[in-house]
Short mmCIF file of N, CA and C in Angstrom, two decimals:
data_model
loop_
_atom_site.label_atom_id
_atom_site.label_comp_id
_atom_site.label_asym_id
_atom_site.label_seq_id
_atom_site.Cartn_x
_atom_site.Cartn_y
_atom_site.Cartn_z
N MET S 1 -1.79 42.15 323.15
CA MET S 1 -2.19 41.03 323.99
C MET S 1 -1.47 39.75 323.56
N MET S 2 -1.38 39.53 322.27
CA MET S 2 -0.68 38.35 321.77
C MET S 2 0.78 38.39 322.19
N TYR S 3 1.37 39.59 322.17
CA TYR S 3 2.78 39.73 322.55
C TYR S 3 3.00 39.31 323.99
N ILE S 4 2.08 39.71 324.87
CA ILE S 4 2.20 39.35 326.29
C ILE S 4 2.04 37.84 326.47
N CYS S 5 1.12 37.26 325.72
CA CYS S 5 0.90 35.81 325.83
C CYS S 5 2.13 35.04 325.40
N LEU S 6 2.79 35.51 324.34
CA LEU S 6 3.99 34.82 323.86
C LEU S 6 5.10 34.89 324.89
N ILE S 7 5.27 36.06 325.51
CA ILE S 7 6.31 36.20 326.53
C ILE S 7 5.99 35.30 327.73
N TRP S 8 4.71 35.29 328.14
CA TRP S 8 4.31 34.48 329.28
C TRP S 8 4.52 33.01 328.99
N PHE S 9 4.16 32.57 327.77
CA PHE S 9 4.35 31.17 327.39
C PHE S 9 5.83 30.80 327.40
N ALA S 10 6.67 31.69 326.86
CA ALA S 10 8.11 31.41 326.82
C ALA S 10 8.68 31.34 328.23
N LEU S 11 8.21 32.20 329.11
CA LEU S 11 8.70 32.20 330.49
C LEU S 11 8.32 30.90 331.20
N ILE S 12 7.06 30.52 331.09
CA ILE S 12 6.59 29.29 331.72
C ILE S 12 7.33 28.09 331.16
N GLN S 13 7.52 28.07 329.84
CA GLN S 13 8.18 26.94 329.20
C GLN S 13 9.61 26.81 329.67
N SER S 14 10.31 27.95 329.77
CA SER S 14 11.71 27.89 330.19
C SER S 14 11.83 27.44 331.64
N VAL S 15 10.94 27.93 332.50
CA VAL S 15 10.98 27.53 333.91
C VAL S 15 10.63 26.05 334.07
N ALA S 16 9.58 25.61 333.36
CA ALA S 16 9.16 24.21 333.46
C ALA S 16 10.24 23.29 332.91
N THR S 17 10.87 23.72 331.82
CA THR S 17 11.93 22.90 331.23
C THR S 17 13.12 22.81 332.18
N TYR S 18 13.45 23.93 332.83
CA TYR S 18 14.58 23.92 333.77
C TYR S 18 14.27 23.02 334.97
N ASN S 19 13.06 23.13 335.51
CA ASN S 19 12.70 22.32 336.67
C ASN S 19 12.70 20.84 336.33
N ARG S 20 12.09 20.49 335.19
CA ARG S 20 12.05 19.09 334.80
C ARG S 20 13.44 18.59 334.45
N GLY S 21 14.23 19.43 333.79
CA GLY S 21 15.57 19.02 333.40
C GLY S 21 16.47 18.81 334.61
N ALA S 22 16.25 19.57 335.67
CA ALA S 22 17.06 19.41 336.87
C ALA S 22 16.78 18.06 337.53
N ARG S 23 15.55 17.61 337.44
CA ARG S 23 15.20 16.32 338.06
C ARG S 23 15.52 15.16 337.12
N HIS S 24 15.30 15.36 335.81
CA HIS S 24 15.53 14.30 334.84
C HIS S 24 16.43 14.85 333.74
N LEU S 25 17.71 14.71 333.92
CA LEU S 25 18.66 15.33 333.00
C LEU S 25 18.59 14.73 331.61
N HIS S 26 18.16 13.49 331.50
CA HIS S 26 18.18 12.83 330.20
C HIS S 26 16.95 13.16 329.37
N GLY S 27 15.76 13.20 329.98
CA GLY S 27 14.53 13.33 329.19
C GLY S 27 13.81 14.65 329.34
N GLY S 28 14.35 15.58 330.13
CA GLY S 28 13.62 16.82 330.38
C GLY S 28 13.43 17.66 329.13
N ILE S 29 14.52 17.88 328.38
CA ILE S 29 14.44 18.73 327.20
C ILE S 29 13.57 18.08 326.13
N ASP S 30 13.71 16.77 325.97
CA ASP S 30 12.94 16.07 324.94
C ASP S 30 11.45 16.14 325.25
N GLU S 31 11.08 16.01 326.52
CA GLU S 31 9.67 16.09 326.87
C GLU S 31 9.13 17.48 326.61
N ALA S 32 9.94 18.49 326.89
CA ALA S 32 9.48 19.87 326.67
C ALA S 32 9.28 20.13 325.17
N ARG S 33 10.21 19.64 324.36
CA ARG S 33 10.10 19.83 322.92
C ARG S 33 8.90 19.09 322.36
N GLY S 34 8.62 17.91 322.92
CA GLY S 34 7.51 17.10 322.42
C GLY S 34 6.15 17.54 322.94
N GLY S 35 6.15 18.52 323.83
CA GLY S 35 4.88 19.01 324.36
C GLY S 35 4.37 18.18 325.53
N GLY S 36 5.23 17.32 326.08
CA GLY S 36 4.80 16.48 327.18
C GLY S 36 4.48 17.26 328.44
N LEU S 37 5.08 18.45 328.58
CA LEU S 37 4.85 19.25 329.78
C LEU S 37 3.67 20.20 329.63
N TRP S 38 3.08 20.26 328.44
CA TRP S 38 2.04 21.27 328.20
C TRP S 38 0.83 21.02 329.09
N LEU S 39 0.41 19.76 329.23
CA LEU S 39 -0.75 19.46 330.06
C LEU S 39 -0.47 19.83 331.52
N GLU S 40 0.76 19.58 331.96
CA GLU S 40 1.11 19.94 333.33
C GLU S 40 1.08 21.45 333.50
N ARG S 41 1.54 22.19 332.47
CA ARG S 41 1.55 23.65 332.57
C ARG S 41 0.12 24.18 332.66
N ILE S 42 -0.79 23.58 331.91
CA ILE S 42 -2.18 24.04 331.97
C ILE S 42 -2.74 23.83 333.37
N GLN S 43 -2.38 22.71 334.00
CA GLN S 43 -2.89 22.43 335.33
C GLN S 43 -2.33 23.41 336.36
N TYR S 44 -1.05 23.76 336.22
CA TYR S 44 -0.42 24.64 337.20
C TYR S 44 -0.81 26.10 337.01
N PHE S 45 -0.99 26.53 335.75
CA PHE S 45 -1.32 27.93 335.49
C PHE S 45 -2.72 28.04 334.93
#
């Protein structure tokens, strides 16, 4: 179960980082690394 959660988290993180990075090329990766997108991910999933 933990293995599935890790894969799911990595998938969501990569997609969210790509989407945010496409809109904001300068701050997308930094926000993802800093956990700024985590709250948004919880709301969406």
